Short mmCIF file of C-alpha atoms in Angstrom, two decimals:
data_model
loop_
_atom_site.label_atom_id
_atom_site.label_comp_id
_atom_site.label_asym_id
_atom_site.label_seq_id
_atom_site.Cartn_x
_atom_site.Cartn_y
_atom_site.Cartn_z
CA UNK F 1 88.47 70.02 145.80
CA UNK F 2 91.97 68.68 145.19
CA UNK F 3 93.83 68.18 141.73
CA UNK F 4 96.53 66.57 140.82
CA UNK F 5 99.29 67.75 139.26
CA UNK F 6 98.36 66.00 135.94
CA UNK F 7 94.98 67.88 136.51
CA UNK F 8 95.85 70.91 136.90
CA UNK F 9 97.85 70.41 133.63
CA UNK F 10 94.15 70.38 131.83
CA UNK F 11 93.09 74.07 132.47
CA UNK F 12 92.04 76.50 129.77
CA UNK F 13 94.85 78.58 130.52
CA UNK F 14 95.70 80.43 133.15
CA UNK F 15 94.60 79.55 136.51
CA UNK F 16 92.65 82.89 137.80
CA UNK F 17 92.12 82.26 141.17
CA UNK F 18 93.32 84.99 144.12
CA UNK F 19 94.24 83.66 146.98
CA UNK F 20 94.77 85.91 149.79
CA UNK F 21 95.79 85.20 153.22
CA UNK F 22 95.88 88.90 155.64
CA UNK F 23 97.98 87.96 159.14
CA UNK F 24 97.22 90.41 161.65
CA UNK F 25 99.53 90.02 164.82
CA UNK F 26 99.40 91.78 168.31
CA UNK F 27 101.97 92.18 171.08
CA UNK F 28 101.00 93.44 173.98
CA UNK F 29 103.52 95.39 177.00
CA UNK F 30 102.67 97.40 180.30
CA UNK F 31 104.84 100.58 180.84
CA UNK F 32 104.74 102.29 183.88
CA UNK F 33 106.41 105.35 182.93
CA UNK F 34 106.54 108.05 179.62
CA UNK F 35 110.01 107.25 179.26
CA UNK F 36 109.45 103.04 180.02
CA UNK F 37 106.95 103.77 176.68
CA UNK F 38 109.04 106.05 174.51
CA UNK F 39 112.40 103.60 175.20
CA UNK F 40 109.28 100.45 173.94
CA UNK F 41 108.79 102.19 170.87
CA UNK F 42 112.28 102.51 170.40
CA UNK F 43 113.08 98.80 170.97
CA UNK F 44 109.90 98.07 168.36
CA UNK F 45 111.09 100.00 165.87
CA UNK F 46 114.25 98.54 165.70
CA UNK F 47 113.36 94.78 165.95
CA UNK F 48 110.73 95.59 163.40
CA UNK F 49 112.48 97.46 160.99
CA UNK F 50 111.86 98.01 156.93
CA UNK F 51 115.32 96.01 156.97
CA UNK F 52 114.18 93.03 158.67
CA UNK F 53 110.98 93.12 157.64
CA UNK F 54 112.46 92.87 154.03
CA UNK F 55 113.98 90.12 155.26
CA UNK F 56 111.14 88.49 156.49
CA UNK F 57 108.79 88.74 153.06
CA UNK F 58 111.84 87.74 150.83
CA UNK F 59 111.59 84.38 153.09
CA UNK F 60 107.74 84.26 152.28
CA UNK F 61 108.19 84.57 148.42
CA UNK F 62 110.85 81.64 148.81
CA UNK F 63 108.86 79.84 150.84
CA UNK F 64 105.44 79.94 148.49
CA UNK F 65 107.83 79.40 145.43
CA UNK F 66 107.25 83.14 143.77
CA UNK F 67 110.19 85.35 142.39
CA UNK F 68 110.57 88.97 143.65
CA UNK F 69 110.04 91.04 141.04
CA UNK F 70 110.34 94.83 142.80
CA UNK F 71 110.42 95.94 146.26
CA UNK F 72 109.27 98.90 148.09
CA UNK F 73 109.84 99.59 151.86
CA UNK F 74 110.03 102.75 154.21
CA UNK F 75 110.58 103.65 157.79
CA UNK F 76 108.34 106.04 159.31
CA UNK F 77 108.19 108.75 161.82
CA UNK F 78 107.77 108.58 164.63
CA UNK F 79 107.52 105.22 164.73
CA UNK F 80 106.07 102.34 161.90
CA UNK F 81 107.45 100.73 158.93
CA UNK F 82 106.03 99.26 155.35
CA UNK F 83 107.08 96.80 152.94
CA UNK F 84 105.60 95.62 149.82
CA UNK F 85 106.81 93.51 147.31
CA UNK F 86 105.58 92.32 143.66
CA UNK F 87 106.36 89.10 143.23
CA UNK F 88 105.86 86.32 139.98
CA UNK F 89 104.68 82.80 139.65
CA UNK F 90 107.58 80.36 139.72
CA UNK F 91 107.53 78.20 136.14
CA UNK F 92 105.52 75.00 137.14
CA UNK F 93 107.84 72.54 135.32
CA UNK F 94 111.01 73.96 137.92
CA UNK F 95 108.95 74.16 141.10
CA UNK F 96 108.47 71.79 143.43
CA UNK F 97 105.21 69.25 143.84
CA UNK F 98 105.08 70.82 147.69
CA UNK F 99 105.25 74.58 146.56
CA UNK F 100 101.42 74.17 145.97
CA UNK F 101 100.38 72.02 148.57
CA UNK F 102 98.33 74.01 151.01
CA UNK F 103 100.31 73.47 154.14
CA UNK F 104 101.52 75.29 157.18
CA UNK F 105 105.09 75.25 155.79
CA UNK F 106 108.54 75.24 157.50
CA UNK F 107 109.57 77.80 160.62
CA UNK F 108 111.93 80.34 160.02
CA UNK F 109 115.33 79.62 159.12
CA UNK F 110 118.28 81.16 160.27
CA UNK F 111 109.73 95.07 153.35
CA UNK F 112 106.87 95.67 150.21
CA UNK F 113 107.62 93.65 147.34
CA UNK F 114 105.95 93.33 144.21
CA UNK F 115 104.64 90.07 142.48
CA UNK F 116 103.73 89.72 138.95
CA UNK F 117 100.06 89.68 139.34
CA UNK F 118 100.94 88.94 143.05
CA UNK F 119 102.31 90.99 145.78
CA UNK F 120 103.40 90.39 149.71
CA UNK F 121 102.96 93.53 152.03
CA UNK F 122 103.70 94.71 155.35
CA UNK F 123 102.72 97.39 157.42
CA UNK F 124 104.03 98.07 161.58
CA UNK F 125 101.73 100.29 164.22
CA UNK F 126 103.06 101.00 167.20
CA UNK F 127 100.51 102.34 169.89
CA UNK F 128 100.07 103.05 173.51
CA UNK F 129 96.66 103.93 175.96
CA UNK F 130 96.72 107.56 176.73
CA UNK F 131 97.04 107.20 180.21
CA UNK F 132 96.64 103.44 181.24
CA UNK F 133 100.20 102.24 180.63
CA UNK F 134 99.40 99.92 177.89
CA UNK F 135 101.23 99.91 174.60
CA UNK F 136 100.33 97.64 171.72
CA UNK F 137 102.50 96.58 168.59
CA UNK F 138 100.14 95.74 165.34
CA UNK F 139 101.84 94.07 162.45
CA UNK F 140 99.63 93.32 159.25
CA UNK F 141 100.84 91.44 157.06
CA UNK F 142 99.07 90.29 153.29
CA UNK F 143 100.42 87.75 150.88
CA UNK F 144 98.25 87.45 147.83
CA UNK F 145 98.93 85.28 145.17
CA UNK F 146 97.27 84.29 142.01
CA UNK F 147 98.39 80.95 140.49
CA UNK F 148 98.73 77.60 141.69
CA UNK F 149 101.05 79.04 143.96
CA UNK F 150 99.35 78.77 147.73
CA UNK F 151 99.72 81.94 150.62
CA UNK F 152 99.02 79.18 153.32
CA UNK F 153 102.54 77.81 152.97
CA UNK F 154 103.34 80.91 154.50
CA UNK F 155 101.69 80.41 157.59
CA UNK F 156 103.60 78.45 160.11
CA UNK F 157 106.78 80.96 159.13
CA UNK F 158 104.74 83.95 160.30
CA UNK F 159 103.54 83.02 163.30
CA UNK F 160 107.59 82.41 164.35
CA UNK F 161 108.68 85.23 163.31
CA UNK F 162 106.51 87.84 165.51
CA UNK F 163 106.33 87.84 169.05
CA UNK F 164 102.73 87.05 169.55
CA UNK F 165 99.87 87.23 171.81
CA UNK F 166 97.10 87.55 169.91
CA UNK F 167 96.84 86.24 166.11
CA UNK F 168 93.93 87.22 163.60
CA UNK F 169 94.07 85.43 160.23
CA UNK F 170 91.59 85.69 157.26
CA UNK F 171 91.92 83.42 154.14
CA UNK F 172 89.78 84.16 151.20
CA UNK F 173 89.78 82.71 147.14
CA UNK F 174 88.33 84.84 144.63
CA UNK F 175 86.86 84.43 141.22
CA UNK F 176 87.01 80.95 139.19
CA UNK F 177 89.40 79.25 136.56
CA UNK F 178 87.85 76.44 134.04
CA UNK F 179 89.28 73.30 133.03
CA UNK F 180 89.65 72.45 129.57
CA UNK F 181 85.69 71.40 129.02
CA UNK F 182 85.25 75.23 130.36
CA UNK F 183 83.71 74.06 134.11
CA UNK F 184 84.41 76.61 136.38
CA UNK F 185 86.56 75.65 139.79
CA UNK F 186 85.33 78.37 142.06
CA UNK F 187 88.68 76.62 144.72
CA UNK F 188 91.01 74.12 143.66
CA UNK F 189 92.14 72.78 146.78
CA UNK F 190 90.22 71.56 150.26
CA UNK F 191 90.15 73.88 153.28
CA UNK F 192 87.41 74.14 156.49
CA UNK F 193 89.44 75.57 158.62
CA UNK F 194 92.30 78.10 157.92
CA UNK F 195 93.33 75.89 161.43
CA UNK F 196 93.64 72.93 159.10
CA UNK F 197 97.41 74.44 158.12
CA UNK F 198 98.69 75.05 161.73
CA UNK F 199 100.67 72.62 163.58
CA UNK F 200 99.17 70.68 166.58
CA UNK F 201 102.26 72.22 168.89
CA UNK F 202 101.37 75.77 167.95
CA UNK F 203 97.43 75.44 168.34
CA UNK F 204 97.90 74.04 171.67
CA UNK F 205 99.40 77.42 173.00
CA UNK F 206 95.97 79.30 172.00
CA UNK F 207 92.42 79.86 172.26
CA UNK F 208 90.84 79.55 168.92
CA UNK F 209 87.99 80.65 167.19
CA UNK F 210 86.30 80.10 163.45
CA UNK F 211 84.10 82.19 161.71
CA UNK F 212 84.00 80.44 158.12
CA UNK F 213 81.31 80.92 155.10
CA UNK F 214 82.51 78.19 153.44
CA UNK F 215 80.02 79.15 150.35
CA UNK F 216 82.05 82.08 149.55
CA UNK F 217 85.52 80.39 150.38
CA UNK F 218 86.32 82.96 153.37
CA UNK F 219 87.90 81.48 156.39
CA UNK F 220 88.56 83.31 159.64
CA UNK F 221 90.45 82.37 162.70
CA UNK F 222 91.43 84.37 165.85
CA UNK F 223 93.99 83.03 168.25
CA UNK F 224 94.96 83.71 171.55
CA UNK F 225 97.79 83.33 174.40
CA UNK F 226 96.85 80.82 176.64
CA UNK F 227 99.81 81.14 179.29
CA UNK F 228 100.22 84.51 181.12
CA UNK F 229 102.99 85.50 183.03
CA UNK F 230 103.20 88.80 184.38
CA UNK F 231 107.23 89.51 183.42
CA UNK F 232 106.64 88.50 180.01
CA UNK F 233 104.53 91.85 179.58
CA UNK F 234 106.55 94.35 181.36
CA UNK F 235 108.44 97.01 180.10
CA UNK F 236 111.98 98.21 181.93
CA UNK F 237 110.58 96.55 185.30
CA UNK F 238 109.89 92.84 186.55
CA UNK F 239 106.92 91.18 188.55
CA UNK F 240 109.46 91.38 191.65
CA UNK F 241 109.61 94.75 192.03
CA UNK F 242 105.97 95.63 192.09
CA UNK F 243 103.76 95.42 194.93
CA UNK F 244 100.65 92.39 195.27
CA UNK F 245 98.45 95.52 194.32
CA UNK F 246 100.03 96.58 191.43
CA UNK F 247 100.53 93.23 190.31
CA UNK F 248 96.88 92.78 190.01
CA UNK F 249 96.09 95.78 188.70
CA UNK F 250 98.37 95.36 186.10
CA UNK F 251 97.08 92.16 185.23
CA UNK F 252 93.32 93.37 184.74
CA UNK F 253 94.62 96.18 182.17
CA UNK F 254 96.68 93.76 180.25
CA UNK F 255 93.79 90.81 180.37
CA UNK F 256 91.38 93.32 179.58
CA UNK F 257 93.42 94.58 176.22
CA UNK F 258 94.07 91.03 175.35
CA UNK F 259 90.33 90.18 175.39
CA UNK F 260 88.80 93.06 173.75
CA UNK F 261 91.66 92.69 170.63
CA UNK F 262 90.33 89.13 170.67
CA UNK F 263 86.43 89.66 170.68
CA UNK F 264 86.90 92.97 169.00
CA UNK F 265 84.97 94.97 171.13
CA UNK F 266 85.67 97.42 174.13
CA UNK F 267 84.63 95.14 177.29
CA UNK F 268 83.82 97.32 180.64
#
């Protein structure tokens, strides 16, 4: 259901609905070696640092037109970080008409914070197979607003700011808001398909799949690599230097990760 500016104007008050978009993100390496691993972790933590990740939420709350309000963040040991932030509702009559236009939003530019009534969060988790050589880098990331203000503007800048193979995205709107007659608007804006706000270029790069109850506004979408090249997946080695056996042993192990992040299930 879409409303006008003018429209929205004619609520009884506030508007009440939560919108929450959760971005999971996966990267996905092959280390050969203990010390190939430790030196990965290593290189994760530092790209994905409570610093930068500051960085990157501060660009979300600009992006969906909120104002930082507090901020929380922490490194972790051994490896991991968190942000959160808690973040307010831009006035209306300053923002801009395309702050609440559900759309994928720009690509990046060039930690926790805290929303009022809002708030963007982070969280890092670095992992690696006991023994098979893989190691996996998990990112979640939540932006929750309530408002007019829309978490989907948020999207397109997310998925360019992680290295990604695999993407898991969930989009839900909670409880109602009434116009001025009292009507409740259970959704005040149309969505199918959470792949409604993602560019043409970047869907073309993935395998997709829905799972959508549209009854209860919840809209999930998985995405995955298409293109695989070994060298983009090792750790402190290249393709070159392995042997045609290795090579394709490697490749199972990292196909088989990929796919059982994707259908969320161990595959034998």
């Amino acid at each position: 259901m879409s409303l006008t500016p003018q429209q929205r104007i004619e609520l009884h008050g506030f508007n009440n609905l939560t919108k929450s978009l959760s971005f999971n993100m996966y990267d996905i390496c092959y280390t050969r070696t203990k010390r190939e691993r430790e030196a990965y972790l290593q290189y994760i933590d530092e790209q994905y640092n409570a610093e930068r990740l500051t960085k990157i939420l501060k660009n979300v709350s600009d992006i969906i037109g909120a104002h930082v309000l507090n901020i929380a963040k922490q490194d972790y040991e051994p490896q991991g970080a968190s942000v959160t932030l808690l973040v307010s509702e831009g006035p209306v009559a300053e923002a801009s008409k395309e702050v609440f236009e559900e759309s994928p939003g720009p690509l990046p530019g060039s930690v926790v914070m805290h929303l009022d009534k809002s708030h963007i969060t982070v969280h890092t988790y670095p992992e690696f197979h006991p023994d098979e050589g893989i190691s996996t880098f998990r990112a979640d990331i939540d932006v929750s607003t309530c408002g007019e203000i829309s978490p989907l503007k948020a999207l397109n800048y997310l998925i360019h700011s992680f290295d990604t193979d695999i993407m898991i995205m969930d989009y839900r709107v909670r409880g109602f808001t009434r116009d001025i007659h009292g009507h409740k608007l259970f959704i005040d804006h149309d969505i199918n398909s959470i792949q409604n706000y993602i560019p043409e270029e970047t869907k073309s790069q993935f395998d997709m799949i829905d799972a959508n109850i549209y009854q209860e506004n919840i809209f999930h979408t998985k995405c995955k690599l298409k293109q695989f090249h070994l060298n983009n997946y090792l750790f402190g080695c290249k393709e070159e230097e392995l042997s045609e056996e290795d090579r394709i042993l490697i490749t199972a192990k990292l196909t088989q990760e990929m796919n059982e992040i994707f259908y969320g299930k161990n595959i034998k």
